[in-house]
Amino acid sequence: MDNPENVLIIGSGVAGMEASLMLSKAGKKVYLVENLPIIGGKIIKNEESFPNMDCSTCLVAPIQQEILQDANIEVLTLSTVEKVTGKPGDFKVIVRKKARYVSLEACLGCGMCYPVCPVVLKNEWEENLMDKKAIYVPCSGSLPNVPAIDASQCLHLNGKDKSCNKCVEACMFGAVDFSQKDEEIKVNVTGIIVATGFDLFNVQELQNLGYGKYPGVYTAFEFERLFASNGPTEGKLFLRDTEKTPDSVAIVHCVGRDEVGYCSNICCMSSSKHARFIKHNLHDAKIYNIYSDICLSDKSYQKFFDETKSHDSEFIFQSDRKKMNITKKDGKLEVSYFNGKETKESILVDMVILANALRPSDTIEELSKALEIKRDSFGFIEIEPSKIGSVDTSRPGIFVAGCAEGPKDVQGSVIQSEAAVAGILSMLDQ
Amino acid sequence: MSEKIGIYVCECGPNIADKVDIENIMDEISKLEDFKNKELVVKKHKLLCSNEGKEFLEKEINENKLTHLVCAACSPRDHDTTFINVCKKTHLNPYLYRIVNIREHCAWIIPDKDEATKKAIQYIHAGMNRVLYQDSLFEKELDSNPDVLVIGGGIAGMEAALNLAGKQRRVFLIDKEETLGGKAAFLTEQNIVQQKISDIQKNNNIKVFTKTVLDKLIGFMGNFEIVLKSTENPDETTELLAGALVVAIGYELFNSKKLSEFNYEDNDDVINSLELGRMFSENKKITLKNGKEPKSVTLVHCVGREKVGFCSKICCNYMLRISNYLKEQSSNIKITHLIKYLNLPYKEDQNYYDKIKEKGVEFIRYSDLSVKGTKVEYTDINDKKGKLESELVILAPAMIASKDSEELAEMLNIDLHETGYFQEIHQKINPVSSTTDGIFIIGSARGPANIVDAMQQAKAATGKIFTQLIPGEKIIPEVMVSEILEAYCTGCQTCLNVCSYDAIYFDDERGISVVNEAVCRGCGNCVGSCPSGSIRTKHFTNPQLYQEVKEAIR
Ligand SMILES: Cc1cc2nc3c(=O)[nH]c(=O)nc-3n(C[C@H](O)[C@H](O)[C@H](O)COP(=O)(O)OP(=O)(O)OC[C@H]3O[C@@H](n4cnc5c(N)ncnc54)[C@H](O)[C@@H]3O)c2cc1C
Ligand SMILES: Cc1cc2nc3c(=O)[nH]c(=O)nc-3n(C[C@H](O)[C@H](O)[C@H](O)COP(=O)(O)OP(=O)(O)OC[C@H]3O[C@@H](n4cnc5c(N)ncnc54)[C@H](O)[C@@H]3O)c2cc1C
Ligand code: SF4
Ligand code: SF4
Ligand code: SF4
Ligand code: SF4
Ligand code: SF4
C-alpha cells in the first residue's frame, strides 16, 4: 500500500463536508472532489433551514471555511472522478479536473473582474433567475470566493475574440490565468465515500402544472433563491420579472411523486417552511398548501407543521395528484384539484410553488459506472442488501452518504456520513 | 524582558489600501503618546495572508524578537487562524497576538477616507492596548481512555458495541433486562437480532452486563468514572472507567388506554402493534383470542399522536406490513386502515403501499374516532361519520421515549427534547451527539427510528468516537476557560446553576466553587453571574476588555 491513509470523498454537500472534517481530525489525508466551482452543496441555496429556521449560511459557512483551511483536506473543485481501479485499501483513482483559469492562491475575491466581462450568461446555480458573466462566482458568499471562467463562453478562450483581456486588466492581483490546463490527477486511496446528493424532478414533464408557460409558477429551488438574501432579488418576494409581491400563493406538495415512485421525505417540511417565510414577509398574503399526505420524519417536525398550519397557511387535501390543473384566469393562476369528497374545486392565486420531488443527481449514472457500484430501481446508490443497516455500497471499500442514497434532510445526511466514516476507519483498522 | 510590539498593516491589495491612508496610519501609530516607552515595529504588507506575507510575518517575529503582535487586516473569521498558525511556528505565544479588523470595520463601510483612517488608527490603538494585557496560554494534554460504555442492548446498542469493539477498544454493554435484543424482534427482522446477539457473545472485546443499570457517572470525555448496579440487588455494584458513553435505551409504546376514546378490555380482540409482534413471533400467525384467524381487521394509525405531539415515523410502514401479512394469511380478509396522514418517508414505502392498495385494502382518512371493543366509530376528513365492526382491531400507538430517559438524563447531565427523547447538541449538523461531550444518543432513544435508522445511527456514533477518542492519543481541552479566584469566592454557588456544561463543582473542604478545566468551554456565562466578581475567562478578562474598549469607544 502506497498511501494507507488517503480517502476520497465525492461531493461537498453537508454529507461530504462532515466526512472530510472527521477524517481529517482522525489524521487522514482527504481528497474532496466537487464538480462545481464551490463547495457546500444544496443547502447553501436555502436562506433558512427547517425546523428552527437557522440561517443556513451561518450553519454551513464555518464548516466550509474550516475545510478550505484544513491542511489535511485537498479540495478539488470543478472535478469529477473518471475511473477507479484496484481494491479496498488500494484504490487507484483518476480525477478529471477542469481549469478554473483563475488562481486560487492569487485571487482575493474582490469581484472587480465580473462587471467588465462582456459575455452575459444565465446563472444556472441561481435557477436562471439572474445573469452571470463568463467569469463568475455562482452566488455572493461563494466559497472558495474565487471566480471561475466558463471556457466555452469566454471570448478569449473560445477564440471568438482573442483580444478580450478585460478581466485580466481589471484584476490587480494577476489572478486570471489563461495558461491553466485541464488536468488528470491520479490519487491512491484506501476508501471512498460517495456523497453526490440529489437534483430536483423536472416539472416540465408535467404539462398540466403550467411551469414554463406561466411566469407565476415556480419550482422549490427557484423559490429558495427568491427568498435568499444573497439571491437575485436579495430576498424580496417579487414575482418573476416584476417588482410586485404576490397577494396569494399556492404551494403544491408531492409534485412528481407518482413519476419518481416515492415520497421525497423533506418537501412537506420545506413547503411548510416556504409558507412560513411568505407569511413572515407578507403578512396579508393568503397562502394555501395543497397536500395529499404529510410526511414528518423527525421528532421536532410535527410542531413546526402544526404551527405553520395554524398561523400561516390553509392546508387543503387533494385526493388525486394526477388531476391537478393550473391555468390562467382573470390575470391570476387558477389551481384546480379534486378535494377529499372527490369533487373538483379551485383557487385563484398570484404565485404557485411546486414542491418537486428529489431524484438522483444528474451525474449519478456516469459516476456509478466509473465506480462500478450498483444503483437501486430509482437510480440512487444502493446499499448492499446483505449489509442492512450499513452504508456500504455493492463494491467493498466504497460507502455512500446523504441524498445520493435517497431523499433525506440534513441530519439524515450527516448521520450517514458519520456512519461512512466509521466504515472507512474500521476498514483501516483491520 | 522589555516589550516589543509588532504592528503589521495589511493593504489587502486595493481593498484596504485604497480606502484608508496607510502611511498616515503607520505614522500615527508610531508616535502614540501612551506607547512612547515601548518599542514598536510598524510595517505594512501588500497581502499578509498570502504565502509570502506569512513568511514575512514569521521572519519579522523572529528577527525582531517580538513580544506582542498586532495584525491590522481583515475579519478574524477570515484570517485569525492564519496568523495564529504563523505565531505557532515562532517563539511567540499565539495568545500574545491580536487581529484588528480594519477592512470590514473601516475600509469597506466608511466612504470618507479620512474618517476611515481615523477609525482604523483608533482600532489598532485599542488592539495594542489589549495585547499588552494578554497572557500566554498553553495547551494541556490529558490521557484518555478509549473504552466505551453502551447503555441499552437493543439493536442500536448492539450494533454500536460490535462496531466499536476492537483490539484497542473494549466495550461494556449493559441492559436492564435479562436478555439482549430490545424491542426490534418483530416480523421479518428477527434473524438480524439473533445474529447480533451471537456475534456479541463471540466478541472478546465486549463485556455484557444484563439486569444492570447505571448508578453513577462522573468525569468528562476521555475520563468517565462509572458505577453500575444490578437491578436485582442494588448493593451489587461494579466500577468501570471509559472514555465515552453511548445511550441506546430505546422506546416505549404510548398507553392507548389513557385516551378516553379508547374503551376496550384485555379480553377484547383489540391489540397494539407490539402485542401483535409478540404473538406473531410466538405462533407465526395472527389470530383472535380464540385462536381463529380473523376475517375482518381494522388497523388504527396515529394512536396518541396528538397527545404526544409528533409523528412516530415508522408505524405507517409496519401497519402496511401487517396488512400485507394478513392478506397472505387469508386473501379474502377485509382490511381497513384508519389513517390521519400516511407517512412514508423511506423510498421503498410507496411501492409497498401501492401494492397493498391493489390487493383491495381500504384506507379511510379520519379526523376523529372512538374504539368500543372491536367497534370503531369515526368521522372522516369530510365530516362524514362511519362505523367499522371487525373481528380484530390493531392499534399503532405512538412510540415514546423510555420512562427511564428522565432519570438517566439527570445522571448523565444531558438534555431532553420537549418530546421526552434525548436532545442532540445540534439537531442538523451534530445529530448523534448529546449536549455533553463524549456522550452519544442513538436509535429510538433519540427519536422514532426503524432498525436501519438505529443501526446507521450506531455507526454514526462509532464514527464520532473513532475520530474523537483515538487509542493512545491525548485529548487537548479548550484553553480559553474560566477560572475562579479562590480569594474572592464566597461559596454562594450561583455559578453552578448557570453553567450549561456542568463544569463547575463545589469544593466542600475549601468552601469554594471550582471550574473543571477539562469540561469548561469558556462560554463566560458564569462570569456574569458571580456576585463577587471572582470568575474570569482566560483571554477575555475584564482588564483586557476594558483596555480595548476604552480606546475603541473614545
Ligand atoms: C427546496 C428544498 C429545501 C430544503 N430545505 C431543507 C431544510 O430547510 N432543512 C433540511 O434539513 N434540509 C433541507 N433540504 C434537504 C437538504 O437540501 C439535503 O438534505 C442536503 O442538501 C443533502 O446533502 P448531501 O450532502 O447529501 O447532498 P447535496 O447537498 O446535494 O451535495 C452534493 C454535492 O455533490 C456535488 N456533486 C454531484 N455530483 C458530483 C460528481 N459526480 N462529482 C463531484 N461532485 C458531485 C454537488 O455539486 C453538490 O455540491 C431541502 C431540500 C430542498 C430540495
Ligand atoms: C410495533 C412495532 C413494529 C416494528 N416493526 C419494525 C419493522 O418491521 N422493521 C423495522 O426496521 N423496525 C420496526 N420497528 C422499530 C424497531 O422496533 C426499532 O427501530 C428498534 O427496536 C430500535 O432499537 P433500539 O435499540 O433503539 O431500542 P430498543 O429495541 O427499545 O432497545 C432498547 C434496549 O435498552 C434497554 N434499556 C432500556 N432502558 C434501560 C436502562 N435504563 N438501562 C439499561 N438498559 C436499558 C432495553 O431493555 C432494551 O434492550 C417496529 C416498532 C414497533 C413499535
Ligand atoms: S480574479 Fe482578480 S479581479 Fe477577479 S475576484 Fe479574483 S482578485 Fe478580484
Ligand atoms: S477574457 Fe473577456 S470574455 Fe473572457 S472572462 Fe475575461 S472578460 Fe470575460
Ligand atoms: S415529503 Fe410531503 S410533499 Fe414531499 S413527497 Fe412526501 S408527502 Fe409529498
Ligand atoms: S408514522 Fe403513520 S401511524 Fe405513525 S404517527 Fe406517523 S402518520 Fe401516524
Ligand atoms: S465559562 Fe461557561 S462552561 Fe466554563 S464554567 Fe463558566 S459557565 Fe461553565
mmCIF file with all atom_site columns, N, CA and C and ligand atoms in Angstrom, chain B residues 301-302 305 311-316 341 343, ligand 6:
data_model
loop_
_atom_site.group_PDB
_atom_site.id
_atom_site.type_symbol
_atom_site.label_atom_id
_atom_site.label_alt_id
_atom_site.label_comp_id
_atom_site.label_asym_id
_atom_site.label_entity_id
_atom_site.label_seq_id
_atom_site.pdbx_PDB_ins_code
_atom_site.Cartn_x
_atom_site.Cartn_y
_atom_site.Cartn_z
_atom_site.occupancy
_atom_site.B_iso_or_equiv
_atom_site.pdbx_formal_charge
_atom_site.auth_seq_id
_atom_site.auth_comp_id
_atom_site.auth_asym_id
_atom_site.auth_atom_id
_atom_site.pdbx_PDB_model_num
ATOM   1  N  N   . HIS B 1 301 ? -54.278 3.892  12.849 1.00 0.00 ? 301 HIS B N   1
ATOM   2  C  CA  . HIS B 1 301 ? -52.981 4.586  12.873 1.00 0.00 ? 301 HIS B CA  1
ATOM   3  C  C   . HIS B 1 301 ? -53.019 5.772  13.843 1.00 0.00 ? 301 HIS B C   1
ATOM   4  N  N   . CYS B 1 302 ? -51.841 6.284  14.141 1.00 0.00 ? 302 CYS B N   1
ATOM   5  C  CA  . CYS B 1 302 ? -51.685 7.560  14.867 1.00 0.00 ? 302 CYS B CA  1
ATOM   6  C  C   . CYS B 1 302 ? -52.365 7.579  16.234 1.00 0.00 ? 302 CYS B C   1
ATOM   7  N  N   . ARG B 1 305 ? -51.053 10.244 18.761 1.00 0.00 ? 305 ARG B N   1
ATOM   8  C  CA  . ARG B 1 305 ? -50.161 11.180 18.071 1.00 0.00 ? 305 ARG B CA  1
ATOM   9  C  C   . ARG B 1 305 ? -50.368 12.623 18.533 1.00 0.00 ? 305 ARG B C   1
ATOM   10 N  N   . CYS B 1 311 ? -45.149 12.743 15.012 1.00 0.00 ? 311 CYS B N   1
ATOM   11 C  CA  . CYS B 1 311 ? -45.462 11.558 14.223 1.00 0.00 ? 311 CYS B CA  1
ATOM   12 C  C   . CYS B 1 311 ? -44.374 10.538 14.506 1.00 0.00 ? 311 CYS B C   1
ATOM   13 N  N   . SER B 1 312 ? -44.764 9.289  14.720 1.00 0.00 ? 312 SER B N   1
ATOM   14 C  CA  . SER B 1 312 ? -43.792 8.267  15.109 1.00 0.00 ? 312 SER B CA  1
ATOM   15 C  C   . SER B 1 312 ? -43.007 7.691  13.937 1.00 0.00 ? 312 SER B C   1
ATOM   16 N  N   . LYS B 1 313 ? -43.269 8.214  12.759 1.00 0.00 ? 313 LYS B N   1
ATOM   17 C  CA  . LYS B 1 313 ? -42.441 7.984  11.587 1.00 0.00 ? 313 LYS B CA  1
ATOM   18 C  C   . LYS B 1 313 ? -42.489 6.573  11.005 1.00 0.00 ? 313 LYS B C   1
ATOM   19 N  N   . ILE B 1 314 ? -42.513 5.544  11.857 1.00 0.00 ? 314 ILE B N   1
ATOM   20 C  CA  . ILE B 1 314 ? -42.355 4.191  11.309 1.00 0.00 ? 314 ILE B CA  1
ATOM   21 C  C   . ILE B 1 314 ? -43.632 3.359  11.345 1.00 0.00 ? 314 ILE B C   1
ATOM   22 N  N   . CYS B 1 315 ? -44.665 3.840  12.040 1.00 0.00 ? 315 CYS B N   1
ATOM   23 C  CA  . CYS B 1 315 ? -45.821 2.940  12.250 1.00 0.00 ? 315 CYS B CA  1
ATOM   24 C  C   . CYS B 1 315 ? -46.653 2.748  10.989 1.00 0.00 ? 315 CYS B C   1
ATOM   25 N  N   . CYS B 1 316 ? -46.730 3.777  10.113 1.00 0.00 ? 316 CYS B N   1
ATOM   26 C  CA  . CYS B 1 316 ? -47.453 3.562  8.859  1.00 0.00 ? 316 CYS B CA  1
ATOM   27 C  C   . CYS B 1 316 ? -46.820 2.376  8.131  1.00 0.00 ? 316 CYS B C   1
ATOM   28 N  N   . TYR B 1 341 ? -52.685 10.882 8.259  1.00 0.00 ? 341 TYR B N   1
ATOM   29 C  CA  . TYR B 1 341 ? -51.938 11.066 7.025  1.00 0.00 ? 341 TYR B CA  1
ATOM   30 C  C   . TYR B 1 341 ? -51.177 9.761  6.867  1.00 0.00 ? 341 TYR B C   1
ATOM   31 N  N   . ASN B 1 343 ? -47.613 8.408  6.358  1.00 0.00 ? 343 ASN B N   1
ATOM   32 C  CA  . ASN B 1 343 ? -46.258 8.913  6.438  1.00 0.00 ? 343 ASN B CA  1
ATOM   33 C  C   . ASN B 1 343 ? -45.321 7.843  5.870  1.00 0.00 ? 343 ASN B C   1
HETATM 34 S  S1  . SF4 C 2 .   ? -45.990 7.019  11.092 1.00 0.00 ? 6   SF4 C S1  1
HETATM 35 FE FE1 . SF4 C 2 .   ? -48.071 6.954  10.382 1.00 0.00 ? 6   SF4 C FE1 1
HETATM 36 S  S2  . SF4 C 2 .   ? -49.243 5.959  12.027 1.00 0.00 ? 6   SF4 C S2  1
HETATM 37 FE FE2 . SF4 C 2 .   ? -47.297 6.608  12.875 1.00 0.00 ? 6   SF4 C FE2 1
HETATM 38 S  S3  . SF4 C 2 .   ? -47.750 8.595  13.789 1.00 0.00 ? 6   SF4 C S3  1
HETATM 39 FE FE3 . SF4 C 2 .   ? -46.911 8.952  11.722 1.00 0.00 ? 6   SF4 C FE3 1
HETATM 40 S  S4  . SF4 C 2 .   ? -48.673 9.090  10.396 1.00 0.00 ? 6   SF4 C S4  1
HETATM 41 FE FE4 . SF4 C 2 .   ? -49.367 8.162  12.323 1.00 0.00 ? 6   SF4 C FE4 1
#
